[in-house]
Each structure stands twice: as C-alpha cells, then as structure tokens.
Coordinates of C-alpha atoms and ligand atoms in Angstrom, one line a residue:
X296 CA 83.6 98.7 128.3
X297 CA 86.3 96.6 126.5
X298 CA 86.0 95.9 122.8
X299 CA 85.8 92.4 121.3
X300 CA 86.5 91.8 117.7
X301 CA 86.5 88.4 116.0
X302 CA 85.9 87.2 112.4
X303 CA 84.9 84.1 110.4
X304 CA 85.6 83.3 106.8
X305 CA 82.4 82.7 104.9
X306 CA 83.4 79.6 103.1
X307 CA 80.9 77.1 104.6
X308 CA 78.5 76.4 107.4
X309 CA 79.5 76.3 111.1
X310 CA 80.4 73.0 112.5
X311 CA 81.0 71.6 116.0
X312 CA 84.6 72.7 115.8
X313 CA 83.6 76.3 115.5
X314 CA 80.8 76.0 118.0
X315 CA 82.9 74.5 120.9
X316 CA 86.3 76.0 119.9
X317 CA 85.1 79.6 119.6
X318 CA 81.5 80.4 119.4
X319 CA 80.6 79.4 122.9
X320 CA 82.8 82.1 124.1
X321 CA 81.1 84.6 121.8
X322 CA 77.8 83.5 123.6
X323 CA 79.4 84.0 127.0
X324 CA 80.9 87.5 126.1
X325 CA 78.1 89.1 124.2
X326 CA 76.4 90.6 127.3
X327 CA 79.4 92.5 128.7
X328 CA 81.5 94.0 125.9
X329 CA 81.2 96.2 122.7
X330 CA 81.2 93.4 120.2
X331 CA 82.2 93.4 116.5
X332 CA 81.8 90.2 114.6
X333 CA 83.3 90.3 111.2
X334 CA 82.1 88.2 108.3
X335 CA 85.5 88.1 106.6
X336 CA 84.6 87.9 102.9
X337 CA 87.7 89.6 101.7
X338 CA 89.8 87.1 103.6
X339 CA 87.8 84.3 102.2
X340 CA 88.5 85.6 98.7
X341 CA 92.3 85.3 99.3
X342 CA 91.6 81.5 99.1
X343 CA 88.5 81.4 97.0
X344 CA 88.9 84.4 94.6
X345 CA 87.8 82.2 91.7
X346 CA 84.6 81.3 93.4
X347 CA 83.0 84.5 94.3
X348 CA 79.4 83.2 94.4
X349 CA 80.4 80.6 97.1
X350 CA 81.7 83.5 99.3
X351 CA 78.7 85.6 98.7
X352 CA 76.2 82.8 99.6
X353 CA 78.1 81.9 102.6
X354 CA 78.0 85.4 104.0
X355 CA 74.3 84.9 104.6
X356 CA 74.7 81.2 105.5
X357 CA 77.2 81.9 108.3
X358 CA 75.3 84.9 109.5
X359 CA 72.2 82.7 109.9
X360 CA 74.3 80.0 111.7
X361 CA 75.7 82.6 114.1
X362 CA 72.2 84.0 114.9
X363 CA 70.8 80.5 115.3
X364 CA 73.2 79.6 118.1
X365 CA 71.9 82.6 120.1
X366 CA 73.9 85.6 119.4
X367 CA 71.8 88.6 119.8
X368 CA 72.0 91.2 117.0
X369 CA 71.2 93.9 119.6
X370 CA 74.4 93.1 121.4
X371 CA 76.6 92.0 118.6
X372 CA 77.5 94.2 115.5
X373 CA 77.6 91.7 112.6
X374 CA 79.3 93.3 109.7
X375 CA 80.7 92.5 106.3
X376 CA 84.4 93.0 105.8
X377 CA 84.3 94.3 102.2
X378 CA 81.8 97.1 103.3
X379 CA 84.6 98.6 105.5
X380 CA 87.2 100.0 103.0
X381 CA 89.1 101.4 105.9
X382 CA 90.4 97.8 106.6
X383 CA 91.9 97.7 103.1
X384 CA 93.6 101.1 103.7
X385 CA 95.1 99.9 106.9
X386 CA 96.2 96.6 105.2
X387 CA 98.2 98.7 102.8
X388 CA 99.8 100.8 105.5
X389 CA 100.7 97.8 107.6
X390 CA 102.2 95.9 104.7
X391 CA 105.4 98.1 105.1
X392 CA 105.8 96.9 108.6
X393 CA 106.1 93.1 107.9
X394 CA 108.7 91.2 106.0
X395 CA 107.9 88.6 103.5
X396 CA 110.1 86.2 105.5
X397 CA 108.2 86.8 108.6
X398 CA 104.9 86.0 106.7
X399 CA 106.4 82.9 105.3
X400 CA 107.4 81.7 108.9
X401 CA 103.9 82.2 110.3
X402 CA 102.9 78.7 111.5
X403 CA 99.2 79.0 110.4
X404 CA 100.2 80.3 107.0
X405 CA 102.8 77.6 106.7
X406 CA 100.4 74.8 107.5
X407 CA 97.8 76.1 105.2
X408 CA 100.4 76.2 102.4
X409 CA 101.4 72.7 103.3
X410 CA 97.8 71.6 103.1
X411 CA 97.4 73.3 99.7
X412 CA 100.3 71.5 98.4
X413 CA 98.9 68.2 99.5
X414 CA 95.6 68.9 98.0
X415 CA 96.7 70.4 94.7
X416 CA 100.1 69.1 94.1
X417 CA 102.4 71.5 92.3
X418 CA 99.6 73.9 91.8
X419 CA 99.7 74.4 95.6
X420 CA 103.0 76.1 95.3
X421 CA 101.7 79.1 93.5
X422 CA 100.8 81.1 96.5
X423 CA 99.3 84.6 95.8
X424 CA 100.6 87.8 97.2
X425 CA 97.1 88.2 98.8
X426 CA 97.1 84.9 100.5
X427 CA 100.5 85.3 101.9
X428 CA 99.5 88.7 103.2
X429 CA 96.3 87.8 104.9
X430 CA 97.7 88.0 108.4
X431 CA 98.4 91.7 107.6
X432 CA 94.8 92.2 106.6
X433 CA 93.6 90.3 109.8
X434 CA 95.8 92.8 111.9
X435 CA 93.8 95.5 110.1
X436 CA 90.5 93.7 110.9
X437 CA 91.4 93.7 114.6
X438 CA 92.9 97.2 115.0
X439 CA 90.4 99.0 112.8
X440 CA 87.9 98.5 115.8
X441 CA 90.5 98.7 118.5
X442 CA 89.8 95.1 119.3
X443 CA 91.3 94.3 122.8
X444 CA 89.9 90.8 123.2
X445 CA 89.8 88.3 120.3
X446 CA 88.0 85.0 121.0
X447 CA 89.3 82.5 118.6
X448 CA 90.4 78.8 118.2
X449 CA 94.1 78.0 118.9
X450 CA 95.0 77.8 115.1
X451 CA 94.6 81.7 115.2
X452 CA 97.3 82.3 117.8
X453 CA 100.2 82.9 115.4
X454 CA 97.9 85.4 113.5
X455 CA 97.4 87.4 116.8
X456 CA 101.0 87.3 117.6
X457 CA 101.8 88.8 114.2
X458 CA 99.1 91.5 114.8
X459 CA 100.7 92.5 118.1
X460 CA 104.1 92.7 116.3
X461 CA 102.5 95.1 113.7
X462 CA 101.0 97.2 116.4
X463 CA 104.2 97.5 118.2
X464 CA 106.1 98.4 115.2
X465 CA 103.5 100.9 114.2
X466 CA 103.5 102.5 117.6
X467 CA 107.2 102.7 117.8
X468 CA 107.6 104.4 114.5
X469 CA 104.5 106.7 114.4
X470 CA 103.8 107.1 118.1
X471 CA 101.4 105.3 120.4
X472 CA 98.2 104.9 118.4
X473 CA 97.1 101.3 118.3
X474 CA 96.1 98.8 121.0
X475 CA 97.6 95.3 121.3
X476 CA 94.9 92.6 121.3
X477 CA 94.8 89.7 123.5
X478 CA 93.3 86.2 122.5
X479 CA 90.5 84.6 124.4
X480 CA 90.6 80.8 124.2
X481 CA 87.8 78.5 125.0
X482 CA 88.5 75.6 127.4
X483 CA 88.1 73.3 124.4
X484 CA 90.4 74.9 121.9
X485 CA 90.2 72.3 119.2
X486 CA 87.4 69.7 118.4
X487 CA 88.5 66.4 116.9
X488 CA 87.0 65.1 113.7
X489 CA 84.8 62.1 113.1
X490 CA 87.8 60.2 111.7
X491 CA 89.8 60.7 114.8
X492 CA 91.9 63.6 113.3
X493 CA 93.1 66.2 115.9
X494 CA 91.1 68.8 114.0
X495 CA 87.5 69.0 112.7
X496 CA 87.4 70.8 109.5
X497 CA 85.2 71.2 106.5
X498 CA 88.1 70.7 104.0
X499 CA 89.1 67.4 106.0
X500 CA 85.6 66.0 105.4
X501 CA 85.3 65.0 109.0
X502 CA 82.8 67.6 110.5
X503 CA 79.5 67.6 111.9
X504 CA 77.6 70.8 110.8
X505 CA 75.0 72.6 112.8
X506 CA 72.7 72.4 109.8
X507 CA 73.2 68.6 109.3
X508 CA 69.9 66.8 108.9
X509 CA 69.0 64.0 111.3
X510 CA 69.7 61.5 108.5
X511 CA 73.2 63.0 108.0
X512 CA 73.8 63.0 111.8
X513 CA 72.9 59.3 111.9
X514 CA 75.2 58.4 108.9
X515 CA 78.2 60.4 110.3
X516 CA 77.9 59.0 113.8
X517 CA 77.3 55.4 112.6
X518 CA 80.7 55.7 110.6
X519 CA 82.7 57.5 113.3
X520 CA 85.9 56.1 114.4
X521 CA 85.8 53.7 117.5
X522 CA 88.3 51.6 119.4
X523 CA 89.3 49.1 116.6
X524 CA 90.1 46.4 119.3
X525 CA 86.4 46.2 120.2
X526 CA 84.7 43.7 117.9
X527 CA 81.9 42.2 120.0
X528 CA 79.6 43.9 122.4
X529 CA 81.2 42.4 125.4
X530 CA 84.7 43.4 124.5
X531 CA 85.9 46.0 127.0
X532 CA 87.2 49.1 125.1
X533 CA 89.2 52.2 125.5
X534 CA 86.9 55.3 125.2
X535 CA 89.9 57.7 125.0
X536 CA 90.4 56.6 121.3
X537 CA 86.8 56.5 120.5
X538 CA 85.2 59.5 118.7
X539 CA 81.7 58.4 119.8
X540 CA 82.7 58.8 123.4
X541 CA 84.5 62.0 122.6
X542 CA 81.3 63.6 121.3
X543 CA 79.3 62.2 124.2
X544 CA 81.5 64.3 126.3
X545 CA 80.4 67.4 124.4
X546 CA 76.6 66.9 124.0
X547 CA 75.6 64.2 126.5
X548 CA 77.4 65.5 129.6
X549 CA 74.8 64.0 132.1
X550 CA 75.3 60.5 131.0
X551 CA 79.0 60.6 130.1
X552 CA 80.4 58.9 133.2
X553 CA 77.9 55.9 132.6
X554 CA 79.0 55.8 128.9
X555 CA 82.6 55.7 129.9
X556 CA 82.4 53.0 132.7
X557 CA 80.0 50.7 130.6
X558 CA 82.3 51.0 127.6
X559 CA 85.4 50.2 129.7
X560 CA 83.8 47.1 131.3
X561 CA 82.3 45.8 128.0
X562 CA 78.7 46.4 129.1
X563 CA 77.9 48.6 126.2
X564 CA 77.8 47.8 122.5
X565 CA 79.0 50.3 120.0
X566 CA 75.7 50.4 118.1
X567 CA 73.7 51.2 121.2
X568 CA 76.3 53.8 122.2
X569 CA 76.1 55.4 118.8
X570 CA 72.4 55.5 118.9
X571 CA 72.3 57.2 122.2
X572 CA 74.8 59.8 120.8
X573 CA 72.6 60.4 117.7
X574 CA 69.8 61.2 120.0
X575 CA 71.8 63.5 122.2
X576 CA 73.3 65.2 119.1
X577 CA 69.8 65.8 117.7
X578 CA 68.5 67.2 121.0
X579 CA 71.5 69.6 121.1
X580 CA 71.0 70.7 117.5
X581 CA 67.2 70.9 117.5
X582 CA 66.7 74.4 119.1
X583 CA 69.6 75.7 116.9
X584 CA 67.8 74.5 113.8
X585 CA 64.4 75.8 114.9
X586 CA 65.9 79.2 115.4
X587 CA 67.6 79.0 112.0
X588 CA 64.3 78.3 110.3
X589 CA 63.0 81.7 111.3
X590 CA 65.9 83.5 109.6
X591 CA 65.7 81.4 106.6
X592 CA 62.1 82.4 106.2
X593 CA 63.0 86.1 106.9
X594 CA 66.1 86.8 104.7
X595 CA 65.2 90.5 104.8
X596 CA 65.9 90.4 108.6
X597 CA 69.3 88.9 108.1
X598 CA 70.2 91.6 105.5
X599 CA 69.0 94.2 107.9
X600 CA 71.1 92.8 110.8
X601 CA 74.2 93.0 108.6
X602 CA 73.4 96.5 107.4
X603 CA 72.8 97.9 110.9
X604 CA 76.0 96.3 112.2
X605 CA 78.0 97.3 109.2
X606 CA 77.0 101.0 109.8
X607 CA 78.1 100.9 113.4
X608 CA 81.3 99.2 112.5
X609 CA 82.0 101.7 109.8
X610 CA 81.9 104.6 112.2
X611 CA 84.3 102.9 114.4
X612 CA 86.8 102.2 111.6
X613 CA 86.5 105.8 110.4
X614 CA 87.7 107.0 113.9
X615 CA 90.6 104.6 113.7
X616 CA 91.7 105.6 110.2
X617 CA 91.6 109.3 111.1
X618 CA 94.1 108.6 114.0
X619 CA 96.4 106.4 111.9
X620 CA 96.6 108.9 109.1
X621 CA 97.4 111.6 111.5
X622 CA 100.0 109.6 113.2
X623 CA 101.5 108.7 109.7
X624 CA 101.4 112.3 108.5
X625 CA 99.1 111.6 105.7
X626 CA 96.1 113.5 107.1
X627 CA 96.1 116.1 104.2
Ligands
LIG873 N1 91.3 83.9 110.2 C1 90.1 83.6 110.9 C2 89.7 82.2 110.4 O1 90.1 81.7 109.5 C3 88.9 84.5 110.5 C4 89.3 86.0 110.7 C5 89.2 87.0 109.9 C6 89.5 86.5 112.1 N2 89.4 88.2 110.5 C7 89.6 87.9 111.9 C8 89.6 86.0 113.3 C9 89.9 88.8 113.0 C10 89.9 86.8 114.4 C11 90.1 88.1 114.2 O2 88.8 81.6 111.1

C-alpha cells in the first residue's frame, strides 16, 4: 500500500479553494492508502511566530473542518507537526543540502515574500531564517513518513520539486535511503476568488469558508464580481468573466448549462442568478456544517483523534530517523 502525506497550515478555516483544490482528492484517496495528514503548526509559526494563540486555536479549527467534509479518522492519521520532533531533526540534517540561493529562487517562497512586501512595506523585507527555510522543513514532513503521493494545490509544486532535489542529494551522498514523492493534483488546481482574482485566499479577503453562515454566504455572493457590461436583466452577458457563474459550475452542476445559456441570451437577471447560487451553496455546505456541529460539541473526540493519529505518525517517523542517522553515520 502506498503512503500519502499532506499538510495544511493551521492559520484559518478551510475555504472552497482548499476544498476543490486539494481536499476532494483526500476524500477520494482515503480508502486505498496509508494516509498521514499533518496539521503543520510549526510551519504556520514560521509566518505567525508572534501570534501563537491563533495557531493553537486553528489546529482544532482546521481538524474539525477536515473531519466535517467527511475524512474518516479510522482511515486518516491526523497528526500535529510539533509533536513529531523527528521532523525538526530531519530539517536540520537537510539544511546542509540546500543553498540559500536555491531557497530564494523557489517560486512559492518568492511570491510569498513579494506578497509580504506588498502588505507590510519595508517590514516585509525582513525575512526570517525560519521562513526562508520552510521548504526544507516541508521536505522533512514528507520524507519522515516516506510520503510517496502528496495531494496538493498547484501552488505547492515548487516545494515538491525542492523536496525531490533534497532527496536526490541525500541519497547520492549517504546512500539510497529516502523516497522521491510525487504530487497528486486535482482537476481544479486553483479556485478563483469572489473578486475575480485567479486565487481564492484568506489573506486576499475573497474567500467563501466552509463555516460561513447563511447570512455571510448571501452577503458575499451578492457582492461577487459579475460581467460589468451587464446592467439590465435583458442584457446578454459573458458568463466566463462572472464569478457567480464560476461558482455555479462548482456547486450547481445539474443546472449549470441552463445558467450559462440563459445568461448569454439575456434571459436571466444577475439577482435571480445570485439567489439560485446562494441556495445551491447553502445546500452544498449544509451537511458539512451539520457534521461539524457534532465535533464542536465533542472537543474531546477531536483531541483524541489527533492523539491517536499522532501516536501512529510518531512510530513511522522514528523508523525513518533511524535509517537516516545510520546512513549519515550518526547512529551512536
Ligand atoms: N505548505 C503547505 C500549505 O501552505 C502546507 C504543508 C505543510 C504541506 N507540510 C506539508 C503540504 C507537506 C504538503 C506536504 O498549504
């Protein structure tokens, strides 16, 4: 049985971008693989080291989100990164195998640094050693569990490439020890934001969260970007530049061809179209929220799921660190 490893930073709740971009694949894959799902609190701290309570709270929030979409804790090992010190050890060992220049060239890191500069001005330029090095720590996350398949969104591809480079370098110096992971992309690799941005993101303020209330959903969809050329109900419009149509494609699949043709012909007003989407979105989110309520009422069950998963994960990481230390001649 192949091993799956993936991770999420606990910095906020899951939104549709996570769901369609990556989590749908977790759901498909949970039956057939040995599955480790890391709540990457240490990685979240590289960015949020000055807000530890936020990271701590979100460990439980994101675990509840993941359970509520239907991941089965009997099939998936949910674990907390900071509870596996072997990952931190591997990070130190791998840090010798990566140059600073290579990290600075990593496209994901580069765009995150650019975003920080935009948000924080000159403060954004003080990048920490920990932040620059998080791809190394992510390579440790994956290899600690001999992760072979890594379901992710396409923004993570440069991190996987960097992981493979570290694995090859390690194996070439210390002998064949680690496995090269492969990404698993979903057919929707990136979900657009309410404002029409190519990417939905919490920090971009354009996301629909799985936990959003019906009032929030209504407000967000009513304000979503539509074809600016369409003013009156009878104006024909271009659905391809309309976010309302875009989300119909995700959560209202049965009716999407009607939505499209009526919109193009000017037989459908934007307000009615938005109302229909609000209904479809709420129908889609309803069972997820119902499931979530159960875990909200039973926090002890969430804690137990994390504890059990972390124990299993720890055993696996201990096996890896033994092999790694022996290969590196530090198995005293
Ligand atoms: N970097 C990922 C993100 O921001 C989270 C993550 C941490 C991850 N460790 C991982 C993803 C290991 C895949 C594999 O979403």
